[in-house]
Short mmCIF file of C-alpha atoms in Angstrom, two decimals:
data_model
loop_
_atom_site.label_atom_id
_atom_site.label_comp_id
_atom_site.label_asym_id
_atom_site.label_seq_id
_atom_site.Cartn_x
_atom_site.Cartn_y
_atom_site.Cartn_z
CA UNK C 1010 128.78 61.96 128.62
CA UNK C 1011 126.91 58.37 128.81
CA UNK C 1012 128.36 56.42 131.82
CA UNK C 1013 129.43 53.02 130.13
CA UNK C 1014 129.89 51.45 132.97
CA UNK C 1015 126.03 51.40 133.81
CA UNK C 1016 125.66 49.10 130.56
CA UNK C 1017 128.10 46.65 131.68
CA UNK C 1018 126.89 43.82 134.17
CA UNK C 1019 129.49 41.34 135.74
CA UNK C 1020 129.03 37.58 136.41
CA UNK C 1021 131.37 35.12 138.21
CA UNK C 1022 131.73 31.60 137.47
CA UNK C 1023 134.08 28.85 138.97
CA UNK C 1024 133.44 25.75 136.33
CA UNK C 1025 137.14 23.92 136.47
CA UNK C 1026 140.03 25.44 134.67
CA UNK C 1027 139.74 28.99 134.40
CA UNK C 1028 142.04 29.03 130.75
CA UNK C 1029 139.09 27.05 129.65
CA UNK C 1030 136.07 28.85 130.84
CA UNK C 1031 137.41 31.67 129.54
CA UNK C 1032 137.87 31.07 126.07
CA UNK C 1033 134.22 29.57 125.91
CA UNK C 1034 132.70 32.62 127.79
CA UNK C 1035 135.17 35.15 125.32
CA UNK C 1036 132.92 33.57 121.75
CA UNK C 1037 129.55 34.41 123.33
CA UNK C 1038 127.95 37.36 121.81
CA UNK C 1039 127.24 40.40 124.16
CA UNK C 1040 130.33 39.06 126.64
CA UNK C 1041 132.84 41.97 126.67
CA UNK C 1042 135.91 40.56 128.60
CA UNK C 1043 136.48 37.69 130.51
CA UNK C 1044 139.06 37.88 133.43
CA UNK C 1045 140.08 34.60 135.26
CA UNK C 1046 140.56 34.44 138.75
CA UNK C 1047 140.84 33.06 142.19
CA UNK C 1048 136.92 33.45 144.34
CA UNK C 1049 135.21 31.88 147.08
CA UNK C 1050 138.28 31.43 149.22
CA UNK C 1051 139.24 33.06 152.70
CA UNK C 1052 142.98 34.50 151.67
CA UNK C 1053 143.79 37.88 150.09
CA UNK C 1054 145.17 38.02 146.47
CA UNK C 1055 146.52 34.77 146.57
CA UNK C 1056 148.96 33.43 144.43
CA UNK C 1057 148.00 30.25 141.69
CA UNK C 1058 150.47 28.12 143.85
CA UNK C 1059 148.70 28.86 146.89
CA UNK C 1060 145.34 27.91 145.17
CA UNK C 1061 146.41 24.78 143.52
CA UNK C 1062 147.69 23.92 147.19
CA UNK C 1063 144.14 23.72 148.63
CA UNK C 1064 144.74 25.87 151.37
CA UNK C 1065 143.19 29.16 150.54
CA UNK C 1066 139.67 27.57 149.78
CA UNK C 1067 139.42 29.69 146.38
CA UNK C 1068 138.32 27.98 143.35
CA UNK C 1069 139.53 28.92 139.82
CA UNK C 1070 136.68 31.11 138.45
CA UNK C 1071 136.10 33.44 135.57
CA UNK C 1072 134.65 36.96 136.13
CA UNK C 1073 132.21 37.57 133.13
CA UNK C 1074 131.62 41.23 131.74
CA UNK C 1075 128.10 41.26 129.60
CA UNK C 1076 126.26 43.47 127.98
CA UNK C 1077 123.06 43.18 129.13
CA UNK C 1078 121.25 44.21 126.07
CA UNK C 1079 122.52 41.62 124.30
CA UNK C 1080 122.64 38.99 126.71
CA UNK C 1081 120.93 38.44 129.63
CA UNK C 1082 122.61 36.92 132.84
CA UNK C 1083 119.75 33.82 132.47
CA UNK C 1084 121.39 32.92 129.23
CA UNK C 1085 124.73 33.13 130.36
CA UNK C 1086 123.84 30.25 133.06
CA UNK C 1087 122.64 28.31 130.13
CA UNK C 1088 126.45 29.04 128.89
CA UNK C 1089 127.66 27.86 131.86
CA UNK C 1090 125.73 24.68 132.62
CA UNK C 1091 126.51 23.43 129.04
CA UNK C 1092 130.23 23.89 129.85
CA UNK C 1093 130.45 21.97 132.95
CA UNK C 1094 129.93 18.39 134.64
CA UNK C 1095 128.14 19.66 137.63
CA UNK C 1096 127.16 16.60 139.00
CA UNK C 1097 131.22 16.38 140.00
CA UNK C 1098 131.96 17.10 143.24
CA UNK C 1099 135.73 16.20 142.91
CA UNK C 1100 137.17 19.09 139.96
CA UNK C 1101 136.25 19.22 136.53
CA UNK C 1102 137.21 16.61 134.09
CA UNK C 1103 140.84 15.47 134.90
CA UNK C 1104 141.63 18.20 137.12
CA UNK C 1105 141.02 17.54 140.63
CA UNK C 1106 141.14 19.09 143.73
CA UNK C 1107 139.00 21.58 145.68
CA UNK C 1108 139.83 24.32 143.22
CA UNK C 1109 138.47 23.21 140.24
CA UNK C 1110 134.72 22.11 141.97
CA UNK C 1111 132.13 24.82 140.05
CA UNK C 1112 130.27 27.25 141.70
CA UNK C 1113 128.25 30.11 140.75
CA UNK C 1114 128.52 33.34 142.40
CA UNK C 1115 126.18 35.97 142.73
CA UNK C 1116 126.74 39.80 142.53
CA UNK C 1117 122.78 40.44 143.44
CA UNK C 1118 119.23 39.07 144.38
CA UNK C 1119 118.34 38.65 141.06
CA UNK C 1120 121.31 36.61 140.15
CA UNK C 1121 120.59 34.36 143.13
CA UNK C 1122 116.89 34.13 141.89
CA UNK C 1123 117.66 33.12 138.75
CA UNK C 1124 120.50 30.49 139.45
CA UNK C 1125 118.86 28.91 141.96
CA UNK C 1126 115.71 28.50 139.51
CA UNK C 1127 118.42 27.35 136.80
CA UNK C 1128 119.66 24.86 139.32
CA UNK C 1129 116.28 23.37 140.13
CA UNK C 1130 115.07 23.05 136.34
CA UNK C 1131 117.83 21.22 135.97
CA UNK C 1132 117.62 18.67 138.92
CA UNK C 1133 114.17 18.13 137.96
CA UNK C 1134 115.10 17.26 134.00
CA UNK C 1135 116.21 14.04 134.99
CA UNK C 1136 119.46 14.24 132.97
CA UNK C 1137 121.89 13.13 135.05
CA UNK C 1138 119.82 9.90 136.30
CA UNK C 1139 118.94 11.08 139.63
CA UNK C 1140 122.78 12.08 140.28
CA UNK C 1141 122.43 15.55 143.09
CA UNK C 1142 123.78 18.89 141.26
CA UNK C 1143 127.52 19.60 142.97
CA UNK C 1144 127.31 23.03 142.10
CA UNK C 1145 126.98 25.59 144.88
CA UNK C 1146 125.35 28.87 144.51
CA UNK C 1147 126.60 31.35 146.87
CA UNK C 1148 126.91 35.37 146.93
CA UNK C 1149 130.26 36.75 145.55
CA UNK C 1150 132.62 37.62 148.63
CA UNK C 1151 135.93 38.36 146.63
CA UNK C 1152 137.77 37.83 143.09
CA UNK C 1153 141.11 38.26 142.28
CA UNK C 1154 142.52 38.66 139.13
CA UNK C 1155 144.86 35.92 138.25
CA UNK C 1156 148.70 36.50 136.82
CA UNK C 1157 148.88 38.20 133.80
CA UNK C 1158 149.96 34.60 132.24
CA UNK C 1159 147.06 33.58 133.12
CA UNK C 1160 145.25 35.58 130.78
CA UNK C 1161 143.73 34.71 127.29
CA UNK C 1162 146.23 32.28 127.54
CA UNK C 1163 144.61 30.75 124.78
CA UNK C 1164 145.09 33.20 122.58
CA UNK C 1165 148.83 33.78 124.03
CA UNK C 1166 149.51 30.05 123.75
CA UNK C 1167 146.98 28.59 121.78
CA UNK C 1168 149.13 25.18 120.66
CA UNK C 1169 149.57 23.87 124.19
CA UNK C 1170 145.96 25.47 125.21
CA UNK C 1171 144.63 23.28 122.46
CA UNK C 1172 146.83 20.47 123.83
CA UNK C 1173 145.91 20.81 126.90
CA UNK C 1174 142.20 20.86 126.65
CA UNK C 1175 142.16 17.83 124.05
CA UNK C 1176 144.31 16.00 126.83
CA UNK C 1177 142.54 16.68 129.44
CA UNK C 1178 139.10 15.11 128.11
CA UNK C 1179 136.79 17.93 128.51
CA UNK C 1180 134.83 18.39 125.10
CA UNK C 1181 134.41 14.60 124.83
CA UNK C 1182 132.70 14.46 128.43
CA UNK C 1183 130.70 17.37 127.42
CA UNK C 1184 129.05 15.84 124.33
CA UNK C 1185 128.52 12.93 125.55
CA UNK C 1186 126.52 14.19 128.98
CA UNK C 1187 124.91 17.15 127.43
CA UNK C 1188 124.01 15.57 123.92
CA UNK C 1189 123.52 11.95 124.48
CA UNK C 1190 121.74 12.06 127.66
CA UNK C 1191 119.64 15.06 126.68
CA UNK C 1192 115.73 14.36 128.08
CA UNK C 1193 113.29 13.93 125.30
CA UNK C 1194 112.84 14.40 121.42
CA UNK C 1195 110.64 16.88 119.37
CA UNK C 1196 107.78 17.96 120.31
CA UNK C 1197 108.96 17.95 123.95
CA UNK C 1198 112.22 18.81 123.94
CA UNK C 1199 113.39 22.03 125.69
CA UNK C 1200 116.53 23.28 127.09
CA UNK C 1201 117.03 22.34 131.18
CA UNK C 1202 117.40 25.46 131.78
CA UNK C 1203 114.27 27.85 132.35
CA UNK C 1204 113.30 29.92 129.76
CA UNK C 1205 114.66 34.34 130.10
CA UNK C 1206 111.28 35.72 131.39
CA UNK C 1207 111.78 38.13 128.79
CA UNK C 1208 111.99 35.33 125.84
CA UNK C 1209 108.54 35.38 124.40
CA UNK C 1210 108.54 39.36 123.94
CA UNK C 1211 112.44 39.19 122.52
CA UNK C 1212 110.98 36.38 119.98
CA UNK C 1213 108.40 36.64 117.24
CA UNK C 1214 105.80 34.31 118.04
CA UNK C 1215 106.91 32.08 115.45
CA UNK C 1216 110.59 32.08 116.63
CA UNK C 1217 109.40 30.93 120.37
CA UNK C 1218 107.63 28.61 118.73
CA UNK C 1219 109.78 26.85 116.69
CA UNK C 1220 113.17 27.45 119.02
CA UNK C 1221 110.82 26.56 122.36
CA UNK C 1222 108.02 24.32 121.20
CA UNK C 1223 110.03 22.07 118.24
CA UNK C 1224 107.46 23.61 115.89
CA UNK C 1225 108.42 23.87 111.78
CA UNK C 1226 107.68 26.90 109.64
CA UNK C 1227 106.10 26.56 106.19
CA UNK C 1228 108.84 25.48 103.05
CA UNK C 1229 109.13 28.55 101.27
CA UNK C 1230 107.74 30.51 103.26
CA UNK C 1231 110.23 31.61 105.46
CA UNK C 1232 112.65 34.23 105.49
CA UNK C 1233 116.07 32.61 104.48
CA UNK C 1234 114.94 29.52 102.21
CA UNK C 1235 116.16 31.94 98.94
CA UNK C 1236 118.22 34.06 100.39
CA UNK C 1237 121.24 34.88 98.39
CA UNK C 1238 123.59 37.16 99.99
CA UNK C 1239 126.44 36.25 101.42
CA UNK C 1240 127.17 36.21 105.79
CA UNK C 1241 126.97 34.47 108.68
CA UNK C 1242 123.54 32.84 110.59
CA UNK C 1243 123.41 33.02 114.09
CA UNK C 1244 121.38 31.74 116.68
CA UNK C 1245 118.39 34.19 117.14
CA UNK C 1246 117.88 32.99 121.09
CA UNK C 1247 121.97 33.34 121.96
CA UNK C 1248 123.56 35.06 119.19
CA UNK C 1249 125.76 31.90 118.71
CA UNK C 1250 127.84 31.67 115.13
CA UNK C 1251 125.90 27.93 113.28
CA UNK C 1252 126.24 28.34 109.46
CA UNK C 1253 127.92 30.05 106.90
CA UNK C 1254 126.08 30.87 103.67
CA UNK C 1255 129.45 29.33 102.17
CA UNK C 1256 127.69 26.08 103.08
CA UNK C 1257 124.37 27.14 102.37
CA UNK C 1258 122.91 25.35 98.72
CA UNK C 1259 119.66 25.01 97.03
CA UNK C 1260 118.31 21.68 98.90
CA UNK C 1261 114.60 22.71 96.58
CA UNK C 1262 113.09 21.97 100.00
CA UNK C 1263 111.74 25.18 100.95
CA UNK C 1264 114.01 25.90 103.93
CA UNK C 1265 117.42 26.98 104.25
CA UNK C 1266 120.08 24.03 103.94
CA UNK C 1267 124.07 23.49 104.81
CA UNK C 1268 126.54 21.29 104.11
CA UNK C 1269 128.00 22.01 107.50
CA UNK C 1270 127.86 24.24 110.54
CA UNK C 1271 130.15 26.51 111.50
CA UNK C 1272 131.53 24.82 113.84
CA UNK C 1273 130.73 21.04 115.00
CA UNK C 1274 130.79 22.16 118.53
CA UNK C 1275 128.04 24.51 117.87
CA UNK C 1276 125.80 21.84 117.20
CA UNK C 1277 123.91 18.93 119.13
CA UNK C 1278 122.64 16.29 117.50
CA UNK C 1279 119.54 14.16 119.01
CA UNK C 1280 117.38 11.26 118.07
CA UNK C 1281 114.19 12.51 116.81
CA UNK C 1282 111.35 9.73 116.71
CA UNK C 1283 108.18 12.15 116.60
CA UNK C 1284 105.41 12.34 113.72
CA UNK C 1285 105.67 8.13 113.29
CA UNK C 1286 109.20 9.26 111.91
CA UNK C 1287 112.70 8.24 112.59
CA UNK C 1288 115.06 11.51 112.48
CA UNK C 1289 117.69 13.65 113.85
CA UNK C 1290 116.86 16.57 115.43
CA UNK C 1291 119.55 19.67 115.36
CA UNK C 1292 119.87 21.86 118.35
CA UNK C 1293 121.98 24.92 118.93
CA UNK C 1294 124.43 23.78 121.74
CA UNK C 1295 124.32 27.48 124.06
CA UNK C 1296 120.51 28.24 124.10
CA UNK C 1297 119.69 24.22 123.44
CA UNK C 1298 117.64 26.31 120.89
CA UNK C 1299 115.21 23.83 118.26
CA UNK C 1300 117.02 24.46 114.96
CA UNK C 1301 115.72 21.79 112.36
CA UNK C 1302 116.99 18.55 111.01
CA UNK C 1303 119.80 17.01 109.33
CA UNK C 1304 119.53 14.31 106.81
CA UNK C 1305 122.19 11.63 104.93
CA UNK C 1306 121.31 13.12 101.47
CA UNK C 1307 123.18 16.19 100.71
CA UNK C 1308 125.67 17.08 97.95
CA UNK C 1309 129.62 16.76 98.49
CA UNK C 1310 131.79 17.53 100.59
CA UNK C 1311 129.74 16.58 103.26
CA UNK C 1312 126.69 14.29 102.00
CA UNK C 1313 124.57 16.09 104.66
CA UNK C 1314 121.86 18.20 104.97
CA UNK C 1315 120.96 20.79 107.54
CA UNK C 1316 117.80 21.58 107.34
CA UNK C 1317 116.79 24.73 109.48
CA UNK C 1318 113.78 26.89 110.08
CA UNK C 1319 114.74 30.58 109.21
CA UNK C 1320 112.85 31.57 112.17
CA UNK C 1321 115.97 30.17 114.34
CA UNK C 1322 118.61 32.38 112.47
CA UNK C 1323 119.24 36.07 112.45
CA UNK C 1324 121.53 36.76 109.05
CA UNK C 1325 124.47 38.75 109.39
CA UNK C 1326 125.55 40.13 106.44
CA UNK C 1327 128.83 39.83 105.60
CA UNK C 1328 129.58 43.69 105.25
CA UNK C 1329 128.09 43.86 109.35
CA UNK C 1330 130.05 41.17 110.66
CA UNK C 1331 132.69 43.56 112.21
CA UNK C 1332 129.86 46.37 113.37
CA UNK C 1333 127.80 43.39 115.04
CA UNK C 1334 130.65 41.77 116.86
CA UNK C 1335 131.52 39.27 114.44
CA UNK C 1336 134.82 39.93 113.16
CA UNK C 1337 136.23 37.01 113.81
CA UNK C 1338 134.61 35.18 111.12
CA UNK C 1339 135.69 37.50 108.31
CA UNK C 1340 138.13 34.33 107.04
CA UNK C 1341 134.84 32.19 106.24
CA UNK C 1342 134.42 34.75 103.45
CA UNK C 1343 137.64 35.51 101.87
CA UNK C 1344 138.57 34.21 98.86
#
């Protein structure tokens, strides 16, 4: 009998409050489960009151369960960094207080290797304007499952999670120091976080280069400009959800085109002024992955146009979804 457990790799994260860590880490692709917790602190089990009291020196963290063939731990930092201030040394966002300062914490040598190389890329990116990364790195000691209320609780209580997280500032902060201080335009613009070492054998060489490098396949050439069927197109770097083929239309461009993504959040949107040209480039928000361009002239609802390289999409057909781990996203295709 295969031993499952040998295909499932944990990672720990302490990025502010653990209800909303783990409903970001729970819609990456390859992540299995996502527990939240209490790590990095001296007591035993401790209580949430005890935490929030600052006395036990845990942090609220989330304990990440991956499947390593599908995602690799260096992507999941790139998850992580892109959910976070970490330039904060105070909390996360409006929640302050020791417990909610963000951490990373290690189960193994290569974890350490690889977050401290994640941490360096991104002092030296320049991003934050010279401002020192907060976030420690530090081997994992304990974690302790937090009370069962605590869990998925935005899924249990998804009106006053969704109230909560829209009060408490988070996704504005995040867009606006991840997308509009993001270093550089096409052709030079790369995620701040170091590429997998195993990213230019899981790419084509066309995929690295237009995801890595900013490059642009040839119009109608490509494998998605005419495609037909009906599904979902991911990110080919994370696996994250972008477009539907609901929004997909005939642009007579030569590359696929949407009306919309998939989600707005999905999406980061940067000043492109390469090639003599004035333009905004598209990037996937996870993997910071080159995507395309969108442009002011589309047809209704919208009046926009995404214009993508097929080389930065994998197609899921819509009769895979649920065998591929995309389930969830039946409802963009029922009538």
């Amino acid at each position: 009998m295969k031993d499952v457990s040998k295909t499932i790799h944990l990672a720990t994260f302490a990025g502010g409050c653990f209800w909303c860590m783990e409903s970001d880490f729970a819609a990456v692709p390859g992540v299995l489960a996502v527990v939240s917790g209490y790590s990095g602190g001296r007591s035993i089990d401790p209580s949430y009151e005890e935490v929030c009291s600052g006395s036990t020196g845990h942090l609220e963290a989330v304990q990440v369960h991956y499947d390593p063939a599908r995602i690799s731990y260096a992507e999941l930092l790139n998850v992580f960094w892109r959910h976070i201030d970490p330039t904060d040394s105070g909390g996360q966002f409006v929640d302050r207080g020791s417990q909610y300062r963000t951490a990373i914490f290690t189960h193994d040598g290569e974890q350490q290797a690889l977050a401290e190389a994640s941490k360096q890329a991104l002092e030296r990116s320049g991003r934050f304007g010279g401002r020192p990364i907060a976030t420690v790195i530090e081997p994992l000691r304990n974690f302790y499952a937090a009370e069962d209320y605590h869990q998925g609780y935005y899924r249990k209580q998804p009106a006053r999670y969704r109230a909560y997280r829209a009060a408490s500032g988070r996704d504005r902060w995040l867009k606006h120091i991840w997308d509009a201080k993001a270093p550089g335009s096409c052709p030079a613009a790369r995620s701040a976080v170091p590429e997998d070492a195993g990213l230019r054998s899981k790419l084509s060489p066309e995929a690295y280069r237009v995801t890595q490098l900013c490059d642009t396949e040839p119009p109608f050439d490509n494998a998605y400009w005419d495609n037909k069927r009906e599904g979902l197109y991911v990110d080919i770097v994370s696996g994250e959800p972008l477009f539907s083929s609901r929004d997909k239309f005939d642009s007579g461009t030569g590359w696929p085109s949407f009306v919309r993504p998939v989600d707005a959040a999905s999406i980061i949107e940067l000043p492109d002024n390469s090639h003599g040209m004035r333009r905004v480039e598209v990037k996937s928000r996870q993997a910071g992955s080159h995507l395309g361009h969108v442009f002011p002239d589309g047809p209704p609802p919208t009046g926009v146009r995404y214009c993508i390289n097929s080389a930065a999409l994998r197609f899921i057909p819509r009769e895979e979804l649920e065998n591929e781990g995309y389930g969830a996203y039946r409802f963009l295709f029922e009538d």
